[in-house]
PDB file of C-alpha atoms in Angstrom:
ATOM      1  CA  MET R  46      -3.851  -5.274   1.248  1.00 50.00           C
ATOM      2  CA  SER R  47      -5.849  -7.594   3.282  1.00 45.00           C
ATOM      3  CA  GLU R  48      -5.321  -7.193   7.364  1.00 43.00           C
ATOM      4  CA  THR R  49      -5.430  -8.202  10.219  1.00 33.00           C
ATOM      5  CA  PRO R  50      -7.998  -6.602  12.583  1.00 30.00           C
ATOM      6  CA  THR R  51      -5.923  -3.702  14.721  1.00 30.00           C
ATOM      7  CA  ALA R  52      -7.695  -1.594  18.346  1.00 27.00           C
ATOM      8  CA  GLU R  53      -6.821   1.153  17.719  1.00 30.00           C
ATOM      9  CA  VAL R  54      -9.657   3.183  16.453  1.00 31.00           C
ATOM     10  CA  ALA R  55     -11.853   6.312  17.575  1.00 33.00           C
ATOM     11  CA  ALA R  56     -15.591   5.707  18.619  1.00 33.00           C
ATOM     12  CA  GLY R  57     -17.311   5.596  17.100  1.00 38.00           C
ATOM     13  CA  THR R  58     -18.895   2.190  14.996  1.00 41.00           C
ATOM     14  CA  VAL R  59     -20.655   2.439  11.388  1.00 44.00           C
ATOM     15  CA  THR R  60     -22.146  -0.497   9.623  1.00 40.00           C
ATOM     16  CA  ALA R  61     -20.696  -1.343   6.282  1.00 42.00           C
ATOM     17  CA  VAL R  62     -22.220  -1.032   2.651  1.00 43.00           C
ATOM     18  CA  ALA R  63     -22.194  -1.657  -0.819  1.00 42.00           C
ATOM     19  CA  ALA R  64     -20.370  -0.288  -3.076  1.00 50.00           C
ATOM     20  CA  ALA R  65     -22.120   2.595  -4.880  1.00 49.00           C
ATOM     21  CA  ALA R  66     -22.113   1.908  -8.513  1.00 60.00           C
ATOM     22  CA  ASP R  67     -22.061   4.959  -9.116  1.00 80.00           C
ATOM     23  CA  LEU R  68     -18.707   7.097  -8.150  1.00 91.00           C
ATOM     24  CA  SER R  69     -18.926  10.200 -10.279  1.00 89.00           C
ATOM     25  CA  ASP R  70     -18.871  12.445  -6.649  1.00 92.00           C
ATOM     26  CA  ARG R  71     -15.068  10.842  -5.073  1.00 95.00           C
ATOM     27  CA  ALA R  72     -12.890  13.841  -3.960  1.00 95.00           C
ATOM     28  CA  GLY R  73      -9.735  10.967  -4.028  1.00 97.00           C
ATOM     29  CA  TYR R  74      -6.612  11.512  -2.257  1.00 98.00           C
ATOM     30  CA  ASP R  75      -6.220  15.603  -0.842  1.00 98.00           C
ATOM     31  CA  PRO R  76      -2.463  16.319  -2.566  1.00 98.00           C
ATOM     32  CA  GLY R  77      -2.584  19.261   0.760  1.00 97.00           C
ATOM     33  CA  PHE R  78      -3.550  17.143   3.121  1.00 97.00           C
ATOM     34  CA  LEU R  79      -0.445  17.170   5.347  1.00 95.00           C
ATOM     35  CA  ALA R  80      -0.351  21.010   5.536  1.00 93.00           C
ATOM     36  CA  PRO R  81       1.679  23.305   7.105  1.00 91.00           C
ATOM     37  CA  GLY R  82       3.413  20.725   5.388  1.00 92.00           C
ATOM     38  CA  PRO R  83       4.245  20.724   1.684  1.00 94.00           C
ATOM     39  CA  VAL R  84       1.941  19.581  -0.651  1.00 96.00           C
ATOM     40  CA  VAL R  85       2.780  15.649  -1.931  1.00 97.00           C
ATOM     41  CA  PRO R  86       1.393  15.205  -5.008  1.00 97.00           C
ATOM     42  CA  LEU R  87      -0.268  11.813  -6.123  1.00 97.00           C
ATOM     43  CA  PRO R  88       2.234   9.843  -7.529  1.00 96.00           C
ATOM     44  CA  VAL R  89       2.154   9.112 -10.827  1.00 94.00           C
ATOM     45  CA  PRO R  90       4.995   7.450 -13.459  1.00 96.00           C
ATOM     46  CA  THR R  91       8.168   9.524 -14.984  1.00 95.00           C
ATOM     47  CA  ASP R  92       8.360   7.432 -18.047  1.00 92.00           C
ATOM     48  CA  GLY R  93       5.355   8.374 -20.029  1.00 92.00           C
ATOM     49  CA  THR R  94       3.286   5.526 -19.555  1.00 94.00           C
ATOM     50  CA  ALA R  95      -0.308   6.274 -19.669  1.00 95.00           C
ATOM     51  CA  VAL R  96      -2.329   5.722 -16.269  1.00 96.00           C
ATOM     52  CA  VAL R  97      -6.052   6.706 -15.792  1.00 96.00           C
ATOM     53  CA  VAL R  98      -6.508   8.447 -11.901  1.00 97.00           C
ATOM     54  CA  LEU R  99      -9.439   6.072 -10.398  1.00 97.00           C
ATOM     55  CA  PRO R 100     -11.004   8.655  -7.293  1.00 97.00           C
ATOM     56  CA  TYR R 101     -12.869   7.091  -4.385  1.00 97.00           C
ATOM     57  CA  THR R 102     -13.024   8.720  -0.531  1.00 97.00           C
ATOM     58  CA  HIS R 103     -10.064   9.503   1.369  1.00 98.00           C
ATOM     59  CA  PHE R 104      -7.949   7.335  -1.435  1.00 98.00           C
ATOM     60  CA  SER R 105      -6.641   7.557  -5.481  1.00 98.00           C
ATOM     61  CA  VAL R 106      -5.557   4.849  -6.755  1.00 97.00           C
ATOM     62  CA  VAL R 107      -3.437   5.551 -10.050  1.00 97.00           C
ATOM     63  CA  LEU R 108      -4.165   2.330 -12.962  1.00 97.00           C
ATOM     64  CA  ARG R 109      -2.465   1.386 -15.630  1.00 96.00           C
ATOM     65  CA  PRO R 110      -4.944   0.086 -17.933  1.00 96.00           C
ATOM     66  CA  ASP R 111      -1.515  -2.570 -19.812  1.00 96.00           C
ATOM     67  CA  ARG R 112      -0.909  -4.166 -16.815  1.00 95.00           C
ATOM     68  CA  ARG R 113      -4.918  -4.235 -15.472  1.00 94.00           C
ATOM     69  CA  LEU R 114      -3.314  -3.519 -12.108  1.00 95.00           C
ATOM     70  CA  ALA R 115      -2.681   0.158  -9.707  1.00 97.00           C
ATOM     71  CA  ALA R 116       0.894   1.068 -10.337  1.00 97.00           C
ATOM     72  CA  ALA R 117       0.030   2.993  -7.139  1.00 97.00           C
ATOM     73  CA  THR R 118      -2.248   4.336  -4.800  1.00 98.00           C
ATOM     74  CA  ALA R 119      -2.491   7.270  -2.644  1.00 98.00           C
ATOM     75  CA  VAL R 120      -4.281   7.053   0.997  1.00 96.00           C
ATOM     76  CA  THR R 121      -5.383   9.832   4.042  1.00 97.00           C
ATOM     77  CA  VAL R 122      -5.517   8.359   6.850  1.00 94.00           C
ATOM     78  CA  ASP R 123      -6.177  11.158   9.691  1.00 93.00           C
ATOM     79  CA  GLY R 124      -5.179   9.140  13.178  1.00 89.00           C
ATOM     80  CA  ALA R 125      -7.605  11.136  15.489  1.00 89.00           C
ATOM     81  CA  ALA R 126     -10.604  10.509  13.148  1.00 90.00           C
ATOM     82  CA  LEU R 127     -10.243   6.953  12.363  1.00 89.00           C
ATOM     83  CA  ARG R 128     -14.139   5.250  13.063  1.00 90.00           C
ATOM     84  CA  ASP R 129     -14.479   0.998  13.536  1.00 88.00           C
ATOM     85  CA  VAL R 130     -16.694  -0.369  10.540  1.00 87.00           C
ATOM     86  CA  GLU R 131     -18.020  -3.766  11.467  1.00 81.00           C
ATOM     87  CA  ARG R 132     -17.175  -6.057   8.585  1.00 73.00           C
ATOM     88  CA  GLY R 133     -19.869  -8.205   6.409  1.00 67.00           C
ATOM     89  CA  GLY R 134     -22.105  -7.518   3.550  1.00 65.00           C
ATOM     90  CA  ASP R 135     -18.229  -6.577   2.120  1.00 74.00           C
ATOM     91  CA  GLY R 136     -18.291  -6.516  -2.041  1.00 89.00           C
ATOM     92  CA  TRP R 137     -15.414  -6.410  -4.110  1.00 92.00           C
ATOM     93  CA  PHE R 138     -16.952  -4.827  -7.790  1.00 93.00           C
ATOM     94  CA  LEU R 139     -15.313  -3.635 -10.565  1.00 94.00           C
ATOM     95  CA  ASP R 140     -15.796  -0.037 -11.427  1.00 95.00           C
ATOM     96  CA  PRO R 141     -17.889   1.206 -14.093  1.00 94.00           C
ATOM     97  CA  ARG R 142     -15.339   4.275 -14.300  1.00 94.00           C
ATOM     98  CA  VAL R 143     -13.283   1.810 -16.626  1.00 94.00           C
ATOM     99  CA  GLY R 144     -13.125  -0.946 -19.099  1.00 94.00           C
ATOM    100  CA  PRO R 145     -13.458  -4.554 -17.839  1.00 93.00           C
ATOM    101  CA  ASP R 146     -10.156  -5.415 -19.757  1.00 94.00           C
ATOM    102  CA  ALA R 147      -8.018  -2.563 -18.047  1.00 95.00           C
ATOM    103  CA  GLN R 148      -8.345  -4.348 -15.174  1.00 96.00           C
ATOM    104  CA  ALA R 149      -8.602  -7.431 -13.344  1.00 92.00           C
ATOM    105  CA  GLY R 150     -11.527  -9.154 -11.885  1.00 90.00           C
ATOM    106  CA  ALA R 151     -12.457 -12.352 -10.353  1.00 87.00           C
ATOM    107  CA  ASP R 152     -10.912 -14.943 -12.121  1.00 89.00           C
ATOM    108  CA  LEU R 153      -7.932 -13.506 -11.618  1.00 86.00           C
ATOM    109  CA  TYR R 154      -8.291 -14.934  -8.073  1.00 83.00           C
ATOM    110  CA  ALA R 155     -10.709 -17.845  -9.063  1.00 85.00           C
ATOM    111  CA  ARG R 156      -9.888 -21.360  -7.579  1.00 79.00           C
ATOM    112  CA  ASN R 157      -5.671 -20.441  -6.972  1.00 76.00           C
ATOM    113  CA  ASP R 158      -3.604 -19.393  -4.368  1.00 73.00           C
ATOM    114  CA  PHE R 159      -3.961 -15.397  -4.958  1.00 78.00           C
ATOM    115  CA  ASP R 160      -5.539 -13.367  -2.803  1.00 81.00           C
ATOM    116  CA  ARG R 161      -7.089  -9.870  -3.509  1.00 85.00           C
ATOM    117  CA  GLY R 162      -3.861  -8.239  -1.536  1.00 83.00           C
ATOM    118  CA  HIS R 163      -5.777  -4.469  -1.049  1.00 88.00           C
ATOM    119  CA  LEU R 164      -3.625  -1.879  -1.425  1.00 93.00           C
ATOM    120  CA  VAL R 165      -4.722   0.127   0.314  1.00 94.00           C
ATOM    121  CA  ARG R 166      -5.591  -0.642   3.866  1.00 89.00           C
ATOM    122  CA  ARG R 167      -9.155  -1.315   4.254  1.00 89.00           C
ATOM    123  CA  ARG R 168      -9.149   0.209   7.307  1.00 88.00           C
ATOM    124  CA  ASP R 169      -6.808   3.201   6.515  1.00 91.00           C
ATOM    125  CA  PRO R 170      -9.469   5.970   4.941  1.00 94.00           C
ATOM    126  CA  VAL R 171     -12.053   4.339   7.372  1.00 93.00           C
ATOM    127  CA  TRP R 172     -12.665   8.113   9.111  1.00 94.00           C
ATOM    128  CA  GLY R 173     -14.608  11.514   9.451  1.00 94.00           C
ATOM    129  CA  GLY R 174     -18.443  11.091   9.158  1.00 95.00           C
ATOM    130  CA  PRO R 175     -20.525   7.781   9.639  1.00 93.00           C
ATOM    131  CA  ALA R 176     -21.453   7.724   6.343  1.00 92.00           C
ATOM    132  CA  GLU R 177     -18.336   9.171   5.221  1.00 95.00           C
ATOM    133  CA  ALA R 178     -16.614   6.243   6.180  1.00 94.00           C
ATOM    134  CA  ARG R 179     -18.588   3.786   5.050  1.00 92.00           C
ATOM    135  CA  ARG R 180     -18.540   5.397   1.991  1.00 92.00           C
ATOM    136  CA  ALA R 181     -14.561   4.396   1.831  1.00 95.00           C
ATOM    137  CA  ASN R 182     -15.007   1.328   3.594  1.00 93.00           C
ATOM    138  CA  ALA R 183     -16.984  -0.128   1.111  1.00 93.00           C
ATOM    139  CA  ASP R 184     -14.605   1.908  -1.958  1.00 95.00           C
ATOM    140  CA  THR R 185     -11.192  -0.314  -1.249  1.00 95.00           C
ATOM    141  CA  PHE R 186     -12.864  -2.998  -2.611  1.00 94.00           C
ATOM    142  CA  SER R 187     -13.160  -1.521  -5.572  1.00 95.00           C
ATOM    143  CA  TYR R 188     -10.165  -4.030  -7.563  1.00 94.00           C
ATOM    144  CA  THR R 189      -8.523  -1.841  -9.161  1.00 96.00           C
ATOM    145  CA  ASN R 190      -7.239  -1.449  -5.354  1.00 96.00           C
ATOM    146  CA  ALA R 191      -6.360  -5.807  -5.836  1.00 94.00           C
ATOM    147  CA  ALA R 192      -2.932  -6.986  -6.653  1.00 92.00           C
ATOM    148  CA  PRO R 193      -2.783 -10.498  -6.296  1.00 88.00           C
ATOM    149  CA  GLN R 194      -0.728 -11.773  -3.757  1.00 81.00           C
ATOM    150  CA  ALA R 195       0.095 -15.360  -2.925  1.00 73.00           C
ATOM    151  CA  SER R 196      -2.069 -16.519   0.271  1.00 69.00           C
ATOM    152  CA  GLY R 197       0.989 -16.820   1.864  1.00 60.00           C
ATOM    153  CA  PHE R 198       1.841 -13.035   1.792  1.00 54.00           C
ATOM    154  CA  ASN R 199      -1.113 -11.999   2.139  1.00 50.00           C
ATOM    155  CA  GLN R 200      -2.061 -13.658   5.618  1.00 48.00           C
ATOM    156  CA  SER R 201       0.315 -13.127   7.908  1.00 47.00           C
ATOM    157  CA  LEU R 202       2.888 -10.059   7.542  1.00 56.00           C
ATOM    158  CA  GLU R 203       1.775  -8.417  11.025  1.00 66.00           C
ATOM    159  CA  LEU R 204       4.961  -6.320  10.419  1.00 71.00           C
ATOM    160  CA  TRP R 205       4.063  -5.370   6.166  1.00 73.00           C
ATOM    161  CA  LEU R 206       0.273  -4.507   7.677  1.00 72.00           C
ATOM    162  CA  GLY R 207       0.974  -2.973  10.147  1.00 75.00           C
ATOM    163  CA  LEU R 208       3.692  -0.450   9.127  1.00 79.00           C
ATOM    164  CA  GLU R 209       1.473   2.748   8.924  1.00 79.00           C
ATOM    165  CA  ASP R 210       0.445   1.780  12.074  1.00 82.00           C
ATOM    166  CA  HIS R 211       3.505   1.986  13.993  1.00 85.00           C
ATOM    167  CA  VAL R 212       4.504   5.320  11.460  1.00 81.00           C
ATOM    168  CA  LEU R 213       1.494   6.491  13.264  1.00 79.00           C
ATOM    169  CA  ALA R 214       2.502   6.405  16.716  1.00 81.00           C
ATOM    170  CA  HIS R 215       5.550   7.860  16.396  1.00 79.00           C
ATOM    171  CA  ALA R 216       4.434  10.693  14.310  1.00 74.00           C
ATOM    172  CA  ARG R 217       1.168  11.284  16.595  1.00 73.00           C
ATOM    173  CA  GLY R 218       3.496  13.366  19.131  1.00 71.00           C
ATOM    174  CA  HIS R 219       3.388  16.191  16.222  1.00 70.00           C
ATOM    175  CA  ASP R 220       0.500  15.774  14.031  1.00 74.00           C
ATOM    176  CA  ALA R 221      -1.754  12.528  13.792  1.00 85.00           C
ATOM    177  CA  ARG R 222      -2.198  12.732   9.827  1.00 92.00           C
ATOM    178  CA  LEU R 223      -0.313  10.639   6.989  1.00 93.00           C
ATOM    179  CA  VAL R 224      -0.416   9.014   3.897  1.00 96.00           C
ATOM    180  CA  VAL R 225       0.574   6.172   2.239  1.00 95.00           C
ATOM    181  CA  LEU R 226       1.190   6.011  -1.368  1.00 97.00           C
ATOM    182  CA  THR R 227       1.438   1.878  -2.585  1.00 95.00           C
ATOM    183  CA  GLY R 228       1.267  -0.278  -5.307  1.00 96.00           C
ATOM    184  CA  PRO R 229       3.203  -3.689  -7.097  1.00 94.00           C
ATOM    185  CA  VAL R 230       7.360  -3.150  -8.137  1.00 94.00           C
ATOM    186  CA  PHE R 231       6.394  -3.835 -11.537  1.00 94.00           C
ATOM    187  CA  ALA R 232       8.829  -5.729 -14.266  1.00 91.00           C
ATOM    188  CA  ASP R 233       9.486  -6.988 -17.495  1.00 90.00           C
ATOM    189  CA  ASP R 234       9.568 -10.361 -16.690  1.00 87.00           C
ATOM    190  CA  ASP R 235       6.378 -10.101 -14.158  1.00 88.00           C
ATOM    191  CA  PRO R 236       5.018 -13.936 -14.795  1.00 85.00           C
ATOM    192  CA  GLU R 237       1.639 -14.187 -16.486  1.00 86.00           C
ATOM    193  CA  TYR R 238      -1.468 -16.007 -15.446  1.00 85.00           C
ATOM    194  CA  ARG R 239      -4.770 -15.751 -16.949  1.00 87.00           C
ATOM    195  CA  GLY R 240      -3.356 -12.733 -18.202  1.00 87.00           C
ATOM    196  CA  VAL R 241      -2.014 -10.856 -16.017  1.00 89.00           C
ATOM    197  CA  ARG R 242       1.111 -10.421 -15.315  1.00 90.00           C
ATOM    198  CA  VAL R 243       2.071 -11.466 -11.462  1.00 88.00           C
ATOM    199  CA  PRO R 244       3.993  -8.547  -8.942  1.00 91.00           C
ATOM    200  CA  ARG R 245       6.217 -10.569  -7.496  1.00 86.00           C
ATOM    201  CA  ARG R 246       7.155  -7.513  -5.478  1.00 89.00           C
ATOM    202  CA  PHE R 247       5.399  -4.220  -3.265  1.00 90.00           C
ATOM    203  CA  PHE R 248       6.192  -1.489  -2.389  1.00 95.00           C
ATOM    204  CA  LYS R 249       4.798   1.582   0.334  1.00 94.00           C
ATOM    205  CA  VAL R 250       5.967   4.651   1.735  1.00 96.00           C
ATOM    206  CA  ALA R 251       4.718   6.875   4.026  1.00 94.00           C
ATOM    207  CA  GLY R 252       5.011  10.558   4.523  1.00 95.00           C
ATOM    208  CA  TYR R 253       4.519  12.274   7.676  1.00 93.00           C
ATOM    209  CA  LEU R 254       5.069  15.583  10.439  1.00 93.00           C
ATOM    210  CA  LEU R 255       7.364  15.724  12.641  1.00 87.00           C
ATOM    211  CA  GLY R 256       8.097  18.212  14.744  1.00 77.00           C
ATOM    212  CA  GLY R 257      11.317  20.767  13.401  1.00 50.00           C
ATOM    213  CA  GLY R 258      12.892  20.616  17.005  1.00 39.00           C
ATOM    214  CA  ALA R 259      12.734  17.674  17.963  1.00 36.00           C
ATOM    215  CA  THR R 260      14.150  15.632  15.008  1.00 37.00           C
ATOM    216  CA  GLY R 261      17.129  17.104  14.107  1.00 38.00           C
ATOM    217  CA  GLY R 262      16.627  17.389   9.956  1.00 40.00           C
ATOM    218  CA  ALA R 263      15.802  21.045   8.949  1.00 43.00           C
ATOM    219  CA  THR R 264      13.339  22.768  10.905  1.00 42.00           C
ATOM    220  CA  GLY R 265      12.029  24.738   8.544  1.00 49.00           C
ATOM    221  CA  ALA R 266      11.397  27.940  11.273  1.00 58.00           C
ATOM    222  CA  GLY R 267      10.755  25.696  14.204  1.00 65.00           C
ATOM    223  CA  GLY R 268       7.610  24.185  12.725  1.00 76.00           C
ATOM    224  CA  PRO R 269       7.182  19.903  11.594  1.00 86.00           C
ATOM    225  CA  VAL R 270       8.542  19.049   8.307  1.00 91.00           C
ATOM    226  CA  LEU R 271       7.719  16.154   6.319  1.00 95.00           C
ATOM    227  CA  ALA R 272       9.399  12.755   6.819  1.00 94.00           C
ATOM    228  CA  SER R 273       8.854   9.747   4.808  1.00 95.00           C
ATOM    229  CA  ALA R 274      10.059   6.150   5.547  1.00 92.00           C
ATOM    230  CA  GLY R 275      10.366   3.089   2.614  1.00 94.00           C
ATOM    231  CA  PHE R 276       9.343  -0.487   2.228  1.00 91.00           C
ATOM    232  CA  VAL R 277       9.751  -2.787  -0.438  1.00 90.00           C
ATOM    233  CA  LEU R 278       7.483  -6.617   0.359  1.00 85.00           C
ATOM    234  CA  ASP R 279       8.619  -9.319  -1.291  1.00 82.00           C
ATOM    235  CA  GLN R 280       7.350 -11.894  -2.884  1.00 75.00           C
ATOM    236  CA  THR R 281       9.005 -13.450  -5.599  1.00 71.00           C
ATOM    237  CA  PRO R 282       9.470 -17.232  -3.696  1.00 61.00           C
ATOM    238  CA  LEU R 283       5.504 -17.239  -3.044  1.00 61.00           C
ATOM    239  CA  VAL R 284       4.340 -16.291  -6.178  1.00 58.00           C
ATOM    240  CA  GLU R 285       6.962 -19.071  -8.120  1.00 61.00           C
ATOM    241  CA  GLU R 286       5.395 -22.075  -5.640  1.00 61.00           C
ATOM    242  CA  VAL R 287       1.710 -21.024  -6.677  1.00 59.00           C
ATOM    243  CA  LEU R 288       2.068 -20.683 -10.708  1.00 62.00           C
ATOM    244  CA  ARG R 289       3.843 -24.393 -10.832  1.00 60.00           C
ATOM    245  CA  SER R 290       1.024 -26.084  -8.428  1.00 56.00           C
ATOM    246  CA  GLU R 291      -2.636 -24.711  -9.062  1.00 48.00           C
ATOM    247  CA  ALA R 292      -2.276 -27.745  -5.833  1.00 43.00           C
ATOM    248  CA  ALA R 293      -0.272 -24.431  -3.512  1.00 41.00           C
ATOM    249  CA  ALA R 294      -3.121 -24.945  -1.272  1.00 43.00           C
ATOM    250  CA  GLN R 295      -2.311 -28.589  -0.658  1.00 44.00           C
ATOM    251  CA  HIS R 296       1.539 -27.929  -0.049  1.00 43.00           C
ATOM    252  CA  ALA R 297       1.254 -24.054   1.202  1.00 38.00           C
ATOM    253  CA  PRO R 298       5.391 -22.808   1.387  1.00 37.00           C
ATOM    254  CA  GLU R 299       7.117 -21.967   4.676  1.00 39.00           C
ATOM    255  CA  LEU R 300       5.571 -18.817   5.706  1.00 34.00           C
ATOM    256  CA  GLY R 301       9.670 -17.148   5.421  1.00 39.00           C
ATOM    257  CA  ALA R 302       9.170 -17.161   1.771  1.00 52.00           C
ATOM    258  CA  PHE R 303       8.614 -13.365   1.725  1.00 65.00           C
ATOM    259  CA  ARG R 304      11.672 -10.473   3.242  1.00 77.00           C
ATOM    260  CA  THR R 305      10.343  -7.293   3.632  1.00 84.00           C
ATOM    261  CA  PHE R 306      13.514  -3.880   3.479  1.00 87.00           C
ATOM    262  CA  GLN R 307      12.958  -0.668   4.837  1.00 90.00           C
ATOM    263  CA  VAL R 308      14.920   0.792   1.679  1.00 91.00           C
ATOM    264  CA  PRO R 309      15.895   4.577   0.667  1.00 93.00           C
ATOM    265  CA  VAL R 310      11.995   6.014  -0.844  1.00 95.00           C
ATOM    266  CA  ALA R 311      15.419   7.047  -3.719  1.00 94.00           C
ATOM    267  CA  ASP R 312      15.618   3.279  -4.559  1.00 93.00           C
ATOM    268  CA  VAL R 313      11.133   3.263  -4.694  1.00 95.00           C
ATOM    269  CA  ALA R 314      10.821   5.750  -6.742  1.00 96.00           C
ATOM    270  CA  GLU R 315      13.566   4.877  -9.352  1.00 94.00           C
ATOM    271  CA  LEU R 316      12.102   1.141  -9.248  1.00 94.00           C
ATOM    272  CA  THR R 317       8.237   2.159  -9.981  1.00 96.00           C
ATOM    273  CA  ALA R 318       9.448   4.675 -12.122  1.00 96.00           C
ATOM    274  CA  LEU R 319       8.107   7.063 -10.112  1.00 97.00           C
ATOM    275  CA  ASP R 320       7.305  11.154  -8.823  1.00 97.00           C
ATOM    276  CA  LEU R 321       7.220  10.843  -5.620  1.00 97.00           C
ATOM    277  CA  GLY R 322       7.847  14.641  -5.458  1.00 97.00           C
ATOM    278  CA  PRO R 323       9.470  15.736  -1.482  1.00 97.00           C
ATOM    279  CA  LEU R 324       9.298  12.410  -0.234  1.00 97.00           C
ATOM    280  CA  VAL R 325      12.659  11.462  -1.239  1.00 96.00           C
ATOM    281  CA  ALA R 326      14.101  14.703   0.072  1.00 96.00           C
ATOM    282  CA  ALA R 327      12.553  13.768   2.920  1.00 96.00           C
ATOM    283  CA  ASP R 328      13.085  10.374   3.591  1.00 94.00           C
ATOM    284  CA  ARG R 329      14.655   9.632   7.331  1.00 90.00           C
ATOM    285  CA  MET R 330      16.668   7.006   6.606  1.00 86.00           C
ATOM    286  CA  PRO R 331      19.771   8.337   5.603  1.00 75.00           C
ATOM    287  CA  ALA R 332      19.744  10.471   8.497  1.00 67.00           C
ATOM    288  CA  LEU R 333      19.688   7.882  10.334  1.00 66.00           C
ATOM    289  CA  VAL R 334      21.523   4.986   8.996  1.00 65.00           C
ATOM    290  CA  PRO R 335      25.264   5.821   9.810  1.00 59.00           C
ATOM    291  CA  ALA R 336      27.806   6.314   7.517  1.00 50.00           C
ATOM    292  CA  ALA R 337      30.556   4.202   5.888  1.00 39.00           C
ATOM    293  CA  SER R 338      33.671   4.116   8.260  1.00 38.00           C
ATOM    294  CA  ALA R 339      35.875   2.602   5.318  1.00 40.00           C
ATOM    295  CA  GLU R 340      34.957   1.864   1.678  1.00 42.00           C
ATOM    296  CA  GLY R 341      32.459  -0.815   1.287  1.00 43.00           C
ATOM    297  CA  ASP R 342      32.354  -0.324   5.391  1.00 44.00           C
ATOM    298  CA  GLY R 343      29.062   1.378   4.950  1.00 46.00           C
ATOM    299  CA  VAL R 344      25.675  -0.444   6.503  1.00 50.00           C
ATOM    300  CA  PRO R 345      23.468  -2.393   3.492  1.00 58.00           C
ATOM    301  CA  MET R 346      20.594   0.690   2.953  1.00 78.00           C
ATOM    302  CA  TRP R 347      17.831  -1.951   2.231  1.00 85.00           C
ATOM    303  CA  ARG R 348      17.603  -3.239   5.796  1.00 85.00           C
ATOM    304  CA  PRO R 349      15.266  -6.454   6.180  1.00 83.00           C
ATOM    305  CA  LEU R 350      12.968  -6.510   8.602  1.00 83.00           C
ATOM    306  CA  THR R 351      11.470  -8.857  11.618  1.00 79.00           C
ATOM    307  CA  ALA R 352       9.932  -6.341  13.781  1.00 78.00           C
ATOM    308  CA  PRO R 353       8.805  -2.846  14.170  1.00 79.00           C
ATOM    309  CA  GLY R 354      11.306  -1.185  16.753  1.00 80.00           C
ATOM    310  CA  GLU R 355      14.090  -1.531  13.925  1.00 83.00           C
ATOM    311  CA  LEU R 356      11.885   0.357  11.724  1.00 83.00           C
ATOM    312  CA  LEU R 357      14.113   4.112  11.271  1.00 82.00           C
ATOM    313  CA  LEU R 358      11.842   6.672  11.382  1.00 81.00           C
TER     314      LEU R 358
END
């Protein structure tokens, strides 16, 4: 998703470069990145939906050709090795490994109020050596890593865009690494626009390690244990506004039209029909939400968020 600048970067600044035409050497997402924690596999559909896995630098895209958008993305974030890549010269490109009819390109975003929203945030995979960081930065501009987002949604989401930062800061005392899964929540009734059905909601699931003795959860013999947190963002009112009028840029909807929720990771798995592996059982939210004192008196499991301090991590 498009992002606001952040100052939390490791020393070292490199210059952005154009994406390489040949992506055949990309290693992609590393399921074992959180070692000594468990393997967190790439999310794949559980309902038999056909997908194509496209590896990039430090992340992978699980592309749904029938929707021309990613079903999910998975990125590894090394908070101790992030680099600041200067903006400039960044160009969106079609991935040459799949046909143009399998990915939504520039035509979807031209002359309207939809932004090309990064699914993998531009800065998340930008770590490692200078050349490695440059490749990762350029790779995030593949159209397979974009999704149509109403501009009021995409440009005003400091909370949504900074969720990884808040989770990383929480985990930093134990382990400065994250895996982040992001993608659309597809629905059969998503409205069609220029040959692409526009998703109304997006999900994000972050996985990280916590020291076993301090978390109150399973200790794993006192060592670090896997923890996770799930989020859903709803842009329904803004999508409807854009589709009602091509003049939406001159009549922007209210900024309150998007909503961010912390949700059970199990709900994300059910909504998306994706296998989220051990992240479902590692969810911090059920353990931290107070149990119902009487039938019907429980705390709603979808928690609307308005500030970072409301996150349950």
